């Protein structure tokens, strides 16, 4: 579904990604772990077409994205859940959900979103930035599901969430997976990662240095956690 | 009391011009991040457009009120396509210089043809004379301007708040990059939005023609005040621009009426207010600190 080859990225002179390679097969949930500042968010921004200084190949469903603009990429089925949750202060909750066009064959309806998240329904006329952090995270995830995006790029969706909400995010991702949605998930919470994902990549110094199965992550948990500095 | 109401009303009328011009600037700034220095020149072209159409083709005010803003929208869109969009990736200073240069060119072109003295333009027949507003008589044309400007501001607000185009404009104004990443072709809206902003300036110009001296420099002084109004309201804030426009109009009128011994106050009050607002709220009264992309 998504294939990244030799991806390098820069901020000005500073190189952040160095020939990173990874792939996510259709229907898979794959996490990308790495220390703070490893370049995880930058990698997602490159896939989304938002990062100007990059080189390499990014393919979605077999076609190279090249210099396609971010909005064209989104309409090819990429759904970005940014690390800051991407809530609009000047849009209501409903508007935040209905702003993007539907891009996939199986978009969630607004009713379905509100059924799954009664809290969002209750606050549907409020500015999205007045929601709690957890609610904003659900809103960001619900938004890309309502788009019908086939390939989600989720940037640390559980960061700062209470355990109950982390579980909800997990349920949501598992449900999306059941419907054939593919997910690339940036995640620092290894327990959570192994509970939703099929495979894991480790990003270090701008390179993908390890590809791991769930069992390997579980057995190396201590080592990985200390490496990640958590 | 009557004097107070009268100066308030006068203030609201000049505030109506500030509001219309600030509204156009705010819409343009929000979507393009361009401070359009040429806005005053578009206003002047609007007034001249009405004058020339009447003097040379007999086109009446009411028709000019439709035709001139449309023509300015086209001019604005052409200039945006030809020049402004080439510079939007660079430092905002480049577009500031460009639009400033455009202002000088447009002013001088009009000067070349019509000179610097003011051209007379009469209010349409139906709007001459005055109306009895209970406590005092008021020039009909000014009442019309106030009502018309308020209707335009409410209309723009409604379109922004309640239509899909308005929702996209708000989203693209607040977070352009995220909005593109959510599948919206923000670039497609840039040129029409610029045209819409210049049309509003042209509309204000047509409205000004019967009331203000129509001359090539009429926009130059006004636009400085309008910039201050936009800063007071909060750069890019639609509501803030309109509210600050009417507010500053009234503040000026009150200063003129009650501090007439110190005319300097009325002339500078907008800048005093601006300094105070910037000191107290650097993002303006209704502005928000710049959000992440
Ligand atoms: N706008 C920017 N300008 C310059 N350098 C940047 C910018 N954004 C990020 N960087 C740098 O690029 C590197 C990678 O950043 P990135 O945000 O991709 O890391 P990350 O893996 O997502 O980290 P985190 O876990 O903190 O989210 C970091 O060293 C960061 O300091
Ligand atoms: Mg990050």
Short mmCIF file of C-alpha atoms and ligand atoms in Angstrom, two decimals, chain A residues 11-12 14-17 34-43 45 51 83 155-156 159 186 188 203, ligand 1:
data_model
loop_
_atom_site.label_atom_id
_atom_site.label_comp_id
_atom_site.label_asym_id
_atom_site.label_seq_id
_atom_site.Cartn_x
_atom_site.Cartn_y
_atom_site.Cartn_z
CA UNK A 11 15.57 21.22 7.40
CA UNK A 12 17.82 23.72 5.71
CA UNK A 14 20.37 19.76 8.77
CA UNK A 15 19.64 16.27 7.47
CA UNK A 16 16.88 14.55 9.44
CA UNK A 17 16.16 11.42 7.38
CA UNK A 34 12.05 6.26 17.59
CA UNK A 35 13.46 8.76 20.04
CA UNK A 36 12.28 12.31 20.28
CA UNK A 37 13.62 14.16 17.28
CA UNK A 38 14.36 10.98 15.32
CA UNK A 39 12.39 12.30 12.35
CA UNK A 40 9.13 10.38 12.69
CA UNK A 41 6.85 13.36 12.17
CA UNK A 42 9.05 14.55 9.32
CA UNK A 43 8.64 11.19 7.61
CA UNK A 45 4.98 15.02 6.51
CA UNK A 51 7.87 18.81 3.59
CA UNK A 83 0.84 15.32 16.15
CA UNK A 155 1.29 10.83 14.63
CA UNK A 156 1.37 9.78 18.28
CA UNK A 159 0.32 10.97 23.55
CA UNK A 186 3.99 6.79 15.02
CA UNK A 188 6.17 5.77 21.72
CA UNK A 203 13.86 4.85 13.29
N1 LIG C 1 10.68 23.33 11.47
C1 LIG C 1 11.87 22.80 11.79
N2 LIG C 1 12.99 23.46 11.54
C2 LIG C 1 14.20 22.93 11.84
N3 LIG C 1 14.36 21.74 12.40
C3 LIG C 1 13.27 21.02 12.69
C4 LIG C 1 11.96 21.51 12.40
N4 LIG C 1 11.06 20.58 12.77
C5 LIG C 1 11.79 19.57 13.30
N5 LIG C 1 13.10 19.83 13.24
C6 LIG C 1 14.16 18.93 13.69
O1 LIG C 1 14.13 17.78 12.89
C7 LIG C 1 14.34 16.63 13.70
C8 LIG C 1 13.20 15.66 13.47
O2 LIG C 1 12.00 16.22 13.94
P1 LIG C 1 10.65 15.41 13.98
O3 LIG C 1 9.60 16.32 14.47
O4 LIG C 1 10.44 14.76 12.68
O5 LIG C 1 10.98 14.32 15.07
P2 LIG C 1 10.02 13.29 15.76
O6 LIG C 1 10.67 11.96 15.62
O7 LIG C 1 8.65 13.41 15.29
O8 LIG C 1 10.13 13.74 17.28
P3 LIG C 1 9.03 13.74 18.44
O9 LIG C 1 9.05 12.40 19.07
O10 LIG C 1 9.52 14.79 19.37
O11 LIG C 1 7.71 14.08 17.83
C9 LIG C 1 14.46 17.11 15.13
O12 LIG C 1 15.83 17.12 15.48
C10 LIG C 1 13.91 18.50 15.12
O13 LIG C 1 14.62 19.30 16.03
#
